[in-house]
Amino acid sequence: MRSVYVGAPGMTPFGRYPDMGVVELGALAAAQSLRALPERNSVQAAYVGCVYGGSLVGQRITRALGYSGLPVVNVENACASSGTALHLAVKAVASGELESALVLGAERLSALGRGTIPVPDDEVDARQGVILPALYAMRANRYLHETDSTVEDLCAVVVKNRRNGARNPLAHQRSMVGPEEVNGARMIADPLTKYHCCPNSDGAASVVVSSRPVASSPVRILASVLEGGVRLDDAVSLTDFATAASAAAQAYEQASLGPRDISVAEVHDAFSIAEILYYEAFGWAPKGEGFTLLRSGATQIDGRLPVSPSGGLLARGHPLGASGVAQVVEVWKQLSGVADGYQVESPRTAFCQVSGGGISGMDTGVTTVHILTL
Amino acid sequence: MTKTDPRTRFVQCEACRHIRLDEVGLCPECWTAGSGQEVVLEAIEGEIYSYTCVHPREGEPYWLAAINLDIGMRFIAPIVGNEIPTIGMRVCLTSASLAPVSEVMAKVFTEEDRGIV
């Protein structure tokens, strides 16, 4: 398999765009990527991740960009939609099927209104009164039961990521919050208040992957893994994130790296507890000690392993279909030293992970992990 | 007792005896088609693995529990009545007309249920 490079990042600010559609958002992000290329035909296909954009959303976006005859693959894989789109594009380039491709994620989540993302109503969990924050709240309560962690540790994730997001001009939530504000906010699913839950965002992000350096960028993708969700039986721990852990293990093997080689990470911190559990799932902390890694300061923006320096999903926002590629845009900036205002010190290797959940009887639906390096 | 949504019935496959939710009329273990034999909800017991209290923007808060059922699967159900769930508490499933959001709920075993009083 040959090397796959990534570059030409494009991204809209994340937030709420009541007057824009998903096609417009997607086209704005993609145009930023395409302007960095020598010519329109520098990409041979487009892979587009989106959850609620409707039929042929990728073709509608590329049509808006003036393309004719460009092969488009639309991907719906919940929150991992554009992570999956990236995986498919990487495999196509690595195998020699394509020389280069545009990878885009776009979503206008505010079109669904306020509140939590709906679980499909033909799912048993929906009939049982389950909402997504409740699934993570149950993970949190189990973790609090199993370890010496406290709700203050969950708050500390929010405070850290909101502080990071305040420095990121593209973040949805750009105000910092303190523990008292986090604890005192409206309860969603005990112990998670609204600040423990990522905002429903609109936005789009794009990159170009290629067999050659993209717009002179030396950033390469060392690993690209797509892992299917595991069924929840009574032996599966909700605090293990088994699917994500398996994806990470495969990614480390592909990249011939280990957990200690990662110098910056963007993870699927849709809820505060998730970030702590991912520390453990990805080998950055022993089982049951993720909260001690957080307490040590190691995952702060100036720590030895900054996690979610962009603000993560909790602050940068979570336009479902866009989040996977948005993470890659953010770590590309970090590796390239252009994350103005929130740059971590000299990162060499970056880790990105998104998971698509909300499916009854499974740990999660899908997880993608990408490892990038200079 | 209320009539349960057929997709939220627990059935036992007549071919391989696996107990499952009757979501699509197909056994996930042996792929035998057909609904199988319905299992009485109250016969399905388990232990609370975790829980939360959901606070809807509108409406009353309600308790949800993830239950490790003795049949080997994990199932999420609201808690009947005013019992506050805790991890490790024994429950059985039940069909309840007072359900705010569901037809299959978990009933916490009381001392009376256990024959202690």
mmCIF file of N, CA and C in Angstrom, chain A residues 12 71 107 130 137 141 144 148 175 196 244 263 313:
data_model
loop_
_atom_site.group_PDB
_atom_site.id
_atom_site.type_symbol
_atom_site.label_atom_id
_atom_site.label_comp_id
_atom_site.label_asym_id
_atom_site.label_seq_id
_atom_site.Cartn_x
_atom_site.Cartn_y
_atom_site.Cartn_z
ATOM 1 N N THR A 12 -15.939 25.565 7.792
ATOM 2 C CA THR A 12 -16.745 26.720 8.182
ATOM 3 C C THR A 12 -16.662 26.863 9.697
ATOM 4 N N PRO A 71 -17.262 11.378 -9.748
ATOM 5 C CA PRO A 71 -17.863 10.310 -8.929
ATOM 6 C C PRO A 71 -17.995 10.764 -7.469
ATOM 7 N N GLU A 107 -23.203 19.144 7.774
ATOM 8 C CA GLU A 107 -24.444 18.875 8.516
ATOM 9 C C GLU A 107 -25.103 20.188 8.892
ATOM 10 N N VAL A 130 -35.137 5.953 26.011
ATOM 11 C CA VAL A 130 -33.701 6.237 26.034
ATOM 12 C C VAL A 130 -33.389 7.413 25.114
ATOM 13 N N ALA A 137 -24.836 8.984 30.444
ATOM 14 C CA ALA A 137 -25.022 9.167 31.886
ATOM 15 C C ALA A 137 -24.897 7.831 32.608
ATOM 16 N N ASN A 141 -22.297 6.992 35.533
ATOM 17 C CA ASN A 141 -22.621 6.476 36.874
ATOM 18 C C ASN A 141 -21.909 5.161 37.152
ATOM 19 N N LEU A 144 -18.283 6.127 37.928
ATOM 20 C CA LEU A 144 -18.184 6.697 39.280
ATOM 21 C C LEU A 144 -18.284 5.600 40.332
ATOM 22 N N ASP A 148 -12.520 5.781 41.860
ATOM 23 C CA ASP A 148 -12.540 6.843 42.869
ATOM 24 C C ASP A 148 -12.806 8.212 42.251
ATOM 25 N N SER A 175 -17.171 30.552 24.837
ATOM 26 C CA SER A 175 -17.107 31.132 26.177
ATOM 27 C C SER A 175 -16.627 30.059 27.152
ATOM 28 N N HIS A 196 -22.269 19.228 30.016
ATOM 29 C CA HIS A 196 -21.579 17.949 29.805
ATOM 30 C C HIS A 196 -21.914 17.363 28.438
ATOM 31 N N ALA A 244 -14.203 1.210 20.243
ATOM 32 C CA ALA A 244 -13.165 2.226 20.030
ATOM 33 C C ALA A 244 -11.792 1.678 20.418
ATOM 34 N N SER A 263 1.071 12.602 20.111
ATOM 35 C CA SER A 263 1.418 13.888 20.718
ATOM 36 C C SER A 263 0.267 14.890 20.723
ATOM 37 N N LEU A 313 -15.702 18.098 20.664
ATOM 38 C CA LEU A 313 -17.123 18.174 20.344
ATOM 39 C C LEU A 313 -17.859 19.019 21.384
#
